[in-house]
Short mmCIF file of C-alpha atoms in Angstrom, two decimals:
data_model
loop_
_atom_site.label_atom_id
_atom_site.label_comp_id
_atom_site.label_asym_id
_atom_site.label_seq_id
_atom_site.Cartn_x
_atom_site.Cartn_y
_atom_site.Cartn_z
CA UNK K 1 -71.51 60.98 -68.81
CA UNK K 2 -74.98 59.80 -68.33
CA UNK K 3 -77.00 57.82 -65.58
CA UNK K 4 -79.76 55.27 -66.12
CA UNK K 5 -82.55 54.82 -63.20
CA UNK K 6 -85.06 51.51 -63.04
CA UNK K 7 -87.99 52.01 -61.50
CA UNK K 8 -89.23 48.82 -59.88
CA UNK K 9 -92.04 49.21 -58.43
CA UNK K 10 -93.07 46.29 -56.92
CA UNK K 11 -93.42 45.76 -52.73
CA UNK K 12 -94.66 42.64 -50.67
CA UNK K 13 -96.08 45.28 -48.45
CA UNK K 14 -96.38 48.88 -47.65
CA UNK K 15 -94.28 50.96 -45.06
CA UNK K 16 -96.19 53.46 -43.06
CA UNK K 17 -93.96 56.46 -43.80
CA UNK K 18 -93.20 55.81 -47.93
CA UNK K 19 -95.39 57.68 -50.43
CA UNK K 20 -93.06 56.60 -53.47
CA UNK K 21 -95.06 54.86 -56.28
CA UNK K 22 -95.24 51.38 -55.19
CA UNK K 23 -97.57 48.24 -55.47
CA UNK K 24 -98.52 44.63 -54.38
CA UNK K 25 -99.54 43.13 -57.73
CA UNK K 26 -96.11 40.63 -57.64
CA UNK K 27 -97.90 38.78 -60.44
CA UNK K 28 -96.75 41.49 -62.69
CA UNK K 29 -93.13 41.34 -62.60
CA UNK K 30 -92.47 38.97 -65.25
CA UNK K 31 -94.53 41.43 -67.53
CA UNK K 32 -93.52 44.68 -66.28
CA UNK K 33 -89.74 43.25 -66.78
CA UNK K 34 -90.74 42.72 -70.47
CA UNK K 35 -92.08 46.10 -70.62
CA UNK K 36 -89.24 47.96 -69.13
CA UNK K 37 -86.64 45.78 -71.40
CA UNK K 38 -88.88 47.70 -74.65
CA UNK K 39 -88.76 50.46 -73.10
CA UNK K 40 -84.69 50.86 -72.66
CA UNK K 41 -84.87 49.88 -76.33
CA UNK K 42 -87.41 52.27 -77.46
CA UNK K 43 -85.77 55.22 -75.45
CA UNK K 44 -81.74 54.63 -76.56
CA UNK K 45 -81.80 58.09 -78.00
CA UNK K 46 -82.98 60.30 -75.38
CA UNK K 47 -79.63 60.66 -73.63
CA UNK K 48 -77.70 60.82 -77.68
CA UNK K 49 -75.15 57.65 -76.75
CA UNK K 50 -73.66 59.51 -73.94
CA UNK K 51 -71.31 57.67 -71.98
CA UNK K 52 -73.47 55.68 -68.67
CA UNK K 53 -71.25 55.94 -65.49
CA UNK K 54 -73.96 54.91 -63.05
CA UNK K 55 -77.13 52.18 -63.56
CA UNK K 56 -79.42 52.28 -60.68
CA UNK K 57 -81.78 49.57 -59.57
CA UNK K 58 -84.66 51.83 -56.92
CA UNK K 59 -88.18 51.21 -55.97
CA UNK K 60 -90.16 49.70 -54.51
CA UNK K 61 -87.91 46.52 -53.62
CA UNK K 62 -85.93 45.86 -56.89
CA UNK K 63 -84.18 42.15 -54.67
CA UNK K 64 -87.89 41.03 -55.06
CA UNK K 65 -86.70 40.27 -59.31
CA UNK K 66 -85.31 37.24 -59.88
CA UNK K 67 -81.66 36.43 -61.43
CA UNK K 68 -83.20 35.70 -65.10
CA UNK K 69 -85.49 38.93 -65.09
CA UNK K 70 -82.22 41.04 -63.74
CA UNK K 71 -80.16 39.21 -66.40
CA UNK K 72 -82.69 40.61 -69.02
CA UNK K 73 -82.84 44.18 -67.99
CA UNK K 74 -79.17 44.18 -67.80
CA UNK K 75 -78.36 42.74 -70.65
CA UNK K 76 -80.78 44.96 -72.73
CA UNK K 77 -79.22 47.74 -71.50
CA UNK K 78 -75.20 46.61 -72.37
CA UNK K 79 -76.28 45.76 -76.05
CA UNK K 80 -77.94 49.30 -76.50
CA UNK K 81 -76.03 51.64 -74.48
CA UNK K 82 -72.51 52.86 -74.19
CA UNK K 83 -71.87 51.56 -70.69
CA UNK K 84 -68.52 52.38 -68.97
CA UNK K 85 -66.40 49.68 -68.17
CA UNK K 86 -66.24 51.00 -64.66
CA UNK K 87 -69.92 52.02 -64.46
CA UNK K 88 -71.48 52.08 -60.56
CA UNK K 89 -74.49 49.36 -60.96
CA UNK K 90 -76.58 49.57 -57.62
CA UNK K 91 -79.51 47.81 -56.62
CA UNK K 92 -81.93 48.31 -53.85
CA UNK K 93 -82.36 45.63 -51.21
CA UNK K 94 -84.37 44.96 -48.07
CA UNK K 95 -82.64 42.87 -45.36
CA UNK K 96 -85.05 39.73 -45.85
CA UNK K 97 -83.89 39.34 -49.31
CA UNK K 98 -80.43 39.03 -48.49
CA UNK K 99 -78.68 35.10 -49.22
CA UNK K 100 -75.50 34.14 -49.99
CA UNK K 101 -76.69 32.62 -53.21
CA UNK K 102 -78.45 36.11 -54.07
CA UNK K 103 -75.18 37.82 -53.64
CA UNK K 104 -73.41 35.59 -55.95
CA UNK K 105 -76.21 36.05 -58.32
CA UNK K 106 -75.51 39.92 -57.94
CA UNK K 107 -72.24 39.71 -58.47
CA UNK K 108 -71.98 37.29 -61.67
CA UNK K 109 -74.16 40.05 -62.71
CA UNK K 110 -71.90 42.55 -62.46
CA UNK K 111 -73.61 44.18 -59.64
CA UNK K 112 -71.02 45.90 -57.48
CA UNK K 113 -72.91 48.09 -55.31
CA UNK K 114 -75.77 47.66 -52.27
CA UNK K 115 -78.34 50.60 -51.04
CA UNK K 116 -79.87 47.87 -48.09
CA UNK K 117 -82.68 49.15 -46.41
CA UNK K 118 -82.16 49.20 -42.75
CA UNK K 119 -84.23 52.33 -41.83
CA UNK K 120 -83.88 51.71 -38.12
CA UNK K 121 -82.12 49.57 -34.93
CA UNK K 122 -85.57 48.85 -33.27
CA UNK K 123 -88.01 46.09 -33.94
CA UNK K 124 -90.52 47.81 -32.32
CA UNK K 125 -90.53 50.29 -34.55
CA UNK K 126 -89.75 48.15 -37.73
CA UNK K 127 -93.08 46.71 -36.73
CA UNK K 128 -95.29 50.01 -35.82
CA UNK K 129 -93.89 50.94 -39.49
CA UNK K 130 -94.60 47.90 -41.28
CA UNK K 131 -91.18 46.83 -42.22
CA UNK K 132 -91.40 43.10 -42.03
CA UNK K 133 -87.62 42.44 -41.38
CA UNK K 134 -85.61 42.18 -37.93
CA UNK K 135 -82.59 43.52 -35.93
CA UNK K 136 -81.57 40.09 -36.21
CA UNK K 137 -82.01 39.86 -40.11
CA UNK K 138 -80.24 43.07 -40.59
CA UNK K 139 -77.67 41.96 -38.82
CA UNK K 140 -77.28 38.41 -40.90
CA UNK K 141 -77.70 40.86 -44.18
CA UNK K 142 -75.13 42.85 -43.18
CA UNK K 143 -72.49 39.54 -42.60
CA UNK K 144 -73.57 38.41 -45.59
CA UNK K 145 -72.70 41.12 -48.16
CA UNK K 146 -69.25 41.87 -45.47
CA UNK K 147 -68.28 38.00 -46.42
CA UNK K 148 -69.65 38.43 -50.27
CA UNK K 149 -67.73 39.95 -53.12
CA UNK K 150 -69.30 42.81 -53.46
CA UNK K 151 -67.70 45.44 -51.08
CA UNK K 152 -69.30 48.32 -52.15
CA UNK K 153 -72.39 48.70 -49.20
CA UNK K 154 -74.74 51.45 -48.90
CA UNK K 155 -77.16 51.74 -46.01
CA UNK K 156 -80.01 53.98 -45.51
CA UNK K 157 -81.32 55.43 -41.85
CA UNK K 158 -83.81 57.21 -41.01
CA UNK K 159 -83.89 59.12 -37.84
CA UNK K 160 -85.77 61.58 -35.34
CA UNK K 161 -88.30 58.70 -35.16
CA UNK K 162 -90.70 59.01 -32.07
CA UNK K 163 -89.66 56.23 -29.77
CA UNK K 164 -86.12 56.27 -31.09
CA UNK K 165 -84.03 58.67 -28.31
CA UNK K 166 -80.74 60.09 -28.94
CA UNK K 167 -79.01 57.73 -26.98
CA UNK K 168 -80.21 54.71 -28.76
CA UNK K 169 -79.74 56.38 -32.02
CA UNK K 170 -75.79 56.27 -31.03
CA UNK K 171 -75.94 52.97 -29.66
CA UNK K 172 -77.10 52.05 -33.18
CA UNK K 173 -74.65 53.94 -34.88
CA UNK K 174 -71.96 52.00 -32.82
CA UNK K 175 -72.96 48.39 -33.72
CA UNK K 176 -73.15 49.83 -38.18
CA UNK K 177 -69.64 51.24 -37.79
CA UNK K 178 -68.80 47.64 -37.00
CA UNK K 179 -69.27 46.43 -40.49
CA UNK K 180 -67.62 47.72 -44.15
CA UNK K 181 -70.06 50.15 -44.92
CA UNK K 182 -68.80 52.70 -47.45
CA UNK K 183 -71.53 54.92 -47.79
CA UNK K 184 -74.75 55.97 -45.57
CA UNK K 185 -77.57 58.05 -46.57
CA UNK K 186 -79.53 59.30 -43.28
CA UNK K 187 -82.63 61.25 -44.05
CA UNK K 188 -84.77 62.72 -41.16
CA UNK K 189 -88.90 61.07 -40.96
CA UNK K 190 -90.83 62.79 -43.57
CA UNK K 191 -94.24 63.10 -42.55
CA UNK K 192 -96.08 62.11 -46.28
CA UNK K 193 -99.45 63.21 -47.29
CA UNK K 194 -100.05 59.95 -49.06
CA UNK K 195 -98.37 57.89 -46.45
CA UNK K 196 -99.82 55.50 -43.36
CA UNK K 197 -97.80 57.48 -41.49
CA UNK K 198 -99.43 61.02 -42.08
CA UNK K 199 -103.20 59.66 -41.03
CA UNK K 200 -101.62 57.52 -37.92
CA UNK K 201 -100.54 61.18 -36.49
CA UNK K 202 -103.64 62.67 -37.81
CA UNK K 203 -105.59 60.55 -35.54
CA UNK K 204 -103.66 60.56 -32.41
CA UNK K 205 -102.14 56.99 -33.11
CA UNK K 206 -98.34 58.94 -32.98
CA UNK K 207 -96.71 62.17 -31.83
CA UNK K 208 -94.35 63.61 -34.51
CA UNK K 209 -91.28 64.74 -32.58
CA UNK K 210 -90.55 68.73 -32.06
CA UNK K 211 -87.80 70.21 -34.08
CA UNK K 212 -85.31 70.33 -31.28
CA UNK K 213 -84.77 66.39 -31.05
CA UNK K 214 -84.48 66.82 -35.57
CA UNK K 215 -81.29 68.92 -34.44
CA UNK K 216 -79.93 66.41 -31.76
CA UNK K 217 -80.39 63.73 -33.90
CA UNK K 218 -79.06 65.55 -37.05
CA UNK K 219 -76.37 66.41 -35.26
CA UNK K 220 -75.12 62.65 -33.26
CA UNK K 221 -75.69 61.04 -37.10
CA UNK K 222 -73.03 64.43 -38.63
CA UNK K 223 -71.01 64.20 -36.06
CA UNK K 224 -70.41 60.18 -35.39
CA UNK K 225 -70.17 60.14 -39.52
CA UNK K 226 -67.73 62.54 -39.52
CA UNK K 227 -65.97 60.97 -36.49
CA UNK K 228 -65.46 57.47 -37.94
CA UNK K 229 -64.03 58.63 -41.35
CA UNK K 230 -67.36 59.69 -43.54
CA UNK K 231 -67.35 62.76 -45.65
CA UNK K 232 -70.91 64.73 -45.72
CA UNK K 233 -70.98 65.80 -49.56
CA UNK K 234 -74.74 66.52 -49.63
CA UNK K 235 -77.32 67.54 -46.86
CA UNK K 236 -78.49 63.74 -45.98
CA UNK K 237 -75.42 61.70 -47.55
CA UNK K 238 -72.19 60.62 -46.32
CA UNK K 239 -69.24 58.95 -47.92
CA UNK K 240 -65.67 57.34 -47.39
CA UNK K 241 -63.44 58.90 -49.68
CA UNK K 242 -64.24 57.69 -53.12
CA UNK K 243 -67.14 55.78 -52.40
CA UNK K 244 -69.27 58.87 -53.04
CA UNK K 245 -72.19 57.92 -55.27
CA UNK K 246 -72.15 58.50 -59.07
CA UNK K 247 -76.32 58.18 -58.98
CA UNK K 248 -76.65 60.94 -56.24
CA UNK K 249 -74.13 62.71 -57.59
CA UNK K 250 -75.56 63.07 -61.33
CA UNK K 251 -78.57 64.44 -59.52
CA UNK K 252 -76.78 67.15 -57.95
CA UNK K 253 -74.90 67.85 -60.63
CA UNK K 254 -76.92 67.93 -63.58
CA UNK K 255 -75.57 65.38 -65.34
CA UNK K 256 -78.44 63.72 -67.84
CA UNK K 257 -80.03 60.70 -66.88
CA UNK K 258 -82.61 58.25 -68.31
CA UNK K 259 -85.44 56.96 -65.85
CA UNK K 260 -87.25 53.83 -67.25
CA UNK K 261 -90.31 52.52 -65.51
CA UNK K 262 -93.66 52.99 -64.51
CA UNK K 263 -93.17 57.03 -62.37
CA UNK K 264 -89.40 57.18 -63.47
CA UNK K 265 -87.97 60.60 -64.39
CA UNK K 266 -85.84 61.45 -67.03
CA UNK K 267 -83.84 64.74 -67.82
CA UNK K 268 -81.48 65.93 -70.78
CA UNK K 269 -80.35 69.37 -69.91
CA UNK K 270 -83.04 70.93 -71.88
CA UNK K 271 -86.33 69.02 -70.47
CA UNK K 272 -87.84 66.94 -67.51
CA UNK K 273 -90.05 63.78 -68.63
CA UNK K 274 -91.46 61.86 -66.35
CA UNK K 275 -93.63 58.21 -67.05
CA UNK K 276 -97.61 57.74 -65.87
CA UNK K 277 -98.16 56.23 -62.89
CA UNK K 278 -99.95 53.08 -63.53
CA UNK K 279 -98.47 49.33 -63.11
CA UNK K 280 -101.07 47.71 -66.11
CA UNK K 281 -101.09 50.53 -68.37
CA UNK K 282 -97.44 51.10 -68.89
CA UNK K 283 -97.12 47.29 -69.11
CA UNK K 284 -100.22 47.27 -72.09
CA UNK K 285 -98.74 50.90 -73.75
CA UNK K 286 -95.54 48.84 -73.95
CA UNK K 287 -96.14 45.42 -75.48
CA UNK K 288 -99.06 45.89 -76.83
CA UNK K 289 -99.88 49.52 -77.83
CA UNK K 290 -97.90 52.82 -78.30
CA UNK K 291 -95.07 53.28 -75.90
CA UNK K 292 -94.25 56.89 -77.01
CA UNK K 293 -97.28 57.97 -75.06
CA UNK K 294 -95.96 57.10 -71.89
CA UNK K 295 -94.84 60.13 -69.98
CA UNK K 296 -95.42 63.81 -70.03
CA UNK K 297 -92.87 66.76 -70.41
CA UNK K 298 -91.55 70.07 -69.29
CA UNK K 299 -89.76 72.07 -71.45
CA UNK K 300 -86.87 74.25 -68.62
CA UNK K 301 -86.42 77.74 -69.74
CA UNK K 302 -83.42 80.02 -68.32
CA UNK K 303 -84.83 80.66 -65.32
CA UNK K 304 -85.89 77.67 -64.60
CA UNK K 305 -82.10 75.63 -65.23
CA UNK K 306 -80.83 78.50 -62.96
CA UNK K 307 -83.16 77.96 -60.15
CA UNK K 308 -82.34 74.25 -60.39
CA UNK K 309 -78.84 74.80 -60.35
CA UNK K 310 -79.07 76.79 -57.22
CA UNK K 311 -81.26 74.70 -55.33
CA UNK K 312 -79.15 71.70 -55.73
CA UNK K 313 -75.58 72.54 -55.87
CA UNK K 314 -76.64 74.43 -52.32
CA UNK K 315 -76.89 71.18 -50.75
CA UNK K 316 -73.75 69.70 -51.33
CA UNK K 317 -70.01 70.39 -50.85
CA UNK K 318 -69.44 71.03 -53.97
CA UNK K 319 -70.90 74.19 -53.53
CA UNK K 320 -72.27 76.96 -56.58
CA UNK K 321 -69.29 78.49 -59.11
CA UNK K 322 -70.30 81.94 -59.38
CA UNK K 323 -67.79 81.43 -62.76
CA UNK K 324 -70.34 78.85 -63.99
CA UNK K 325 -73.02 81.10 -63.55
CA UNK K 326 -71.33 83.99 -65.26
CA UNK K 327 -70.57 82.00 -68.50
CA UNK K 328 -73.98 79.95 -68.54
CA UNK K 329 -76.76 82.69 -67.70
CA UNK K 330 -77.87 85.90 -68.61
CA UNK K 331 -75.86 88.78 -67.46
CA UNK K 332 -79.11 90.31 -65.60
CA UNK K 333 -79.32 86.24 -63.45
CA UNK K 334 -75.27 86.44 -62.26
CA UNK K 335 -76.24 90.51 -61.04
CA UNK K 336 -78.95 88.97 -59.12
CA UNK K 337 -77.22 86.10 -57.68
CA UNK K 338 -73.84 88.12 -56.54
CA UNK K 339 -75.75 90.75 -55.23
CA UNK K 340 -77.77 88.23 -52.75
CA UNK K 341 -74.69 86.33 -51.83
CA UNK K 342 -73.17 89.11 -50.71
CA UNK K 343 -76.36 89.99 -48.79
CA UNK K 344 -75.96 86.90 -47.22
CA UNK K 345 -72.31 86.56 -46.75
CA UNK K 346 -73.18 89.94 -44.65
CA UNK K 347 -75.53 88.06 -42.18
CA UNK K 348 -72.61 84.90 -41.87
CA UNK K 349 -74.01 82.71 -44.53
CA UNK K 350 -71.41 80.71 -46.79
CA UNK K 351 -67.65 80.30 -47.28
CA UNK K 352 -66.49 81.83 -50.27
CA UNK K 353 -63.18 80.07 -51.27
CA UNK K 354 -61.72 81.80 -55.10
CA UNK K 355 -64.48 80.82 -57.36
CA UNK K 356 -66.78 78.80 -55.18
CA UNK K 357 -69.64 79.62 -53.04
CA UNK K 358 -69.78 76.52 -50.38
CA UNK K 359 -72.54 76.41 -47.46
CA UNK K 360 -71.26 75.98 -44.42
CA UNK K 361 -72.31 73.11 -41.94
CA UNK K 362 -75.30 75.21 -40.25
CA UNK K 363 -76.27 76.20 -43.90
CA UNK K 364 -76.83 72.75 -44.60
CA UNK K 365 -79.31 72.54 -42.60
CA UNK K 366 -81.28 75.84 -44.14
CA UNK K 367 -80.01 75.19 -47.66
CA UNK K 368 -83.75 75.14 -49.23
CA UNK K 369 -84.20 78.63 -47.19
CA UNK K 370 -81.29 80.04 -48.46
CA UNK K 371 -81.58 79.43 -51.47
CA UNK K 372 -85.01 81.17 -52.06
CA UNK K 373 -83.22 84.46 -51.89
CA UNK K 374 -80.64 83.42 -54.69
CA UNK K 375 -83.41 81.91 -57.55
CA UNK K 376 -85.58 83.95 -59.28
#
């Protein structure tokens, strides 16, 4: 199994808090959609016609490309790659771009999953962080894809948000649970270097909120997820039983996956690639120069795939196979590792179940700690 990611990096405007590679120039598209449909063709080998389980549509705001230029991307990558008749194919939407008609263009293009971008419950702060939708047109987006044929729905939140109490923060989660949403991904405000956001608290314009409203917060989202029938399979994501996603999931599990795109990473067990970062370049390497000289690469030695495996199988249920370890590293990596798990187990860290190293709840929430004493 393999994943394919599409970068898309276009935005009609900037929130405060994202640093991801984004831009304005919407006069692009229509080239950078030619670009990216040479560049799936150019790249077909990289993950050696491994079966694709999951296509994903990120950004940027992907619902920004029309119904022809989403046609074209997808239909590039169906006559090159081995796509699974069952393969998840997401796309990233903000509430604005939500219609009826747009749905039904999704779907006829065999779109059956939506990440929608509803951040948070509060149009105050949708407007002190630039996001140019509405409680009221999250709402409408929301009836829209409940009444459309696509019923797999995705939201993302993001919480401990200064202005945003606890108690509104539940009175939010209350009206979501309303609607047939399979899957939520609820990350905490990252304060960006790049970002609005990170010069706006810099100058006094914002207080960033202390780490005991993170853990009140963290803990209403876990627990009213939990409540209501969600499964937490990874530090920030929740899912109804199987509607976990395949996208997130071949992150976390190392599963190879091809990133096309201006900024998009790739990775094939043995390396890490990842494109330049520039809108007009990639589009001119592409169509009219040498598109082989678009990213740059990391070979990952032993240590390296170790200390990966680690870090992310430590934030999700799934949890760290100390068998896996045994058979896959050197003999001098598994001493280390079982020799700080049990220093750990000592001081009430982890569940060990047979096999299986799983964190517990509360290590969730240190997993990145953690794991520093377990990678080399």
């Amino acid at each position: 199994m393999a994943g394919l990611y599409i970068h898309i990096p276009f935005c009609s405007y900037k929130c405060h808090y994202c640093d991801f590679y984004s831009g304005n120039q919407i006069y692009l598209i229509e080239d950078y959609v030619s670009a990216v449909v040479l560049e799936i063709e150019l790249r077909r080998d990289y993950i050696e016609n491994q079966i694709i389980n999951t296509i994903y549509f990120g950004g940027g705001t992907p619902s920004l490309l029309t119904k022809q230029q989403l046609y074209r991307i997808l239909k590039s990558i169906f006559y090159g790659y081995n796509v699974d008749t069952n393969c998840e194919i997401t796309i990233e939407c903000n509430p604005e771009n939500i219609s009826s008609n747009y749905l039904n263009d999704l779907y006829e293009l065999k779109f059956n999953r939506i990440s929608l971008g509803i951040q948070f419950l509060k149009d105050d702060v949708l407007k002190k962080f630039n996001r140019h939708h509405s409680i009221d047109l999250i709402f409408n987006a929301l009836n829209i894809i409940n009444n459309s044929r696509i019923t797999n729905l995705s939201i993302d939140l993001i919480y401990n948000v200064p202005g945003v109490s606890g108690d509104f923060l539940i009175n939010s989660l209350e009206q979501l649970i309303l609607y047939d949403i399979k899957h939520v991904s609820a990350y905490s405000l990252t304060i960006a270097k790049n970002s609005k956001l990170f010069w706006k608290i810099r100058k006094g314009e914002l207080v960033e909120n202390l780490e005991d409203e993170f853990l009140t917060q963290y803990s209403i989202i876990n627990n009213f997820l939990k409540l209501n029938g969600f499964i937490q399979y990874e530090v920030s994501n929740y899912g109804r039983e199987g509607y976990f996603s395949y996208h997130n999931m071949s992150y976390w599990n190392q599963i190879p996956y091809l990133g096309i795109g201006v900024s998009a990473h790739s990775y094939n067990l043995r390396s890490r690639q990842w494109n330049h970062t520039n809108i007009k370049k990639y589009i001119k390497d592409l169509i009219g120069g040498d598109g082989f000289n678009l990213y740059g690469i990391e070979y990952l030695d032993e240590n390296q795939l170790y200390n990966e495996y680690i870090i992310l199988r430590l934030r999700t249920f799934q949890g760290i196979s100390f068998n896996y370890i045994k058979i896959n590293f050197a003999n001098s990596i598994f001493v280390h590792f079982k020799k700080n798990v049990e220093m750990l187990n000592e001081k009430g860290h982890f569940i060990i179940e047979g096999d299986t190293l799983i964190p517990s709840d509360s290590d969730l929430l240190v997993s990145d700690y953690l794991a520093q004493f377990l990678m080399l």
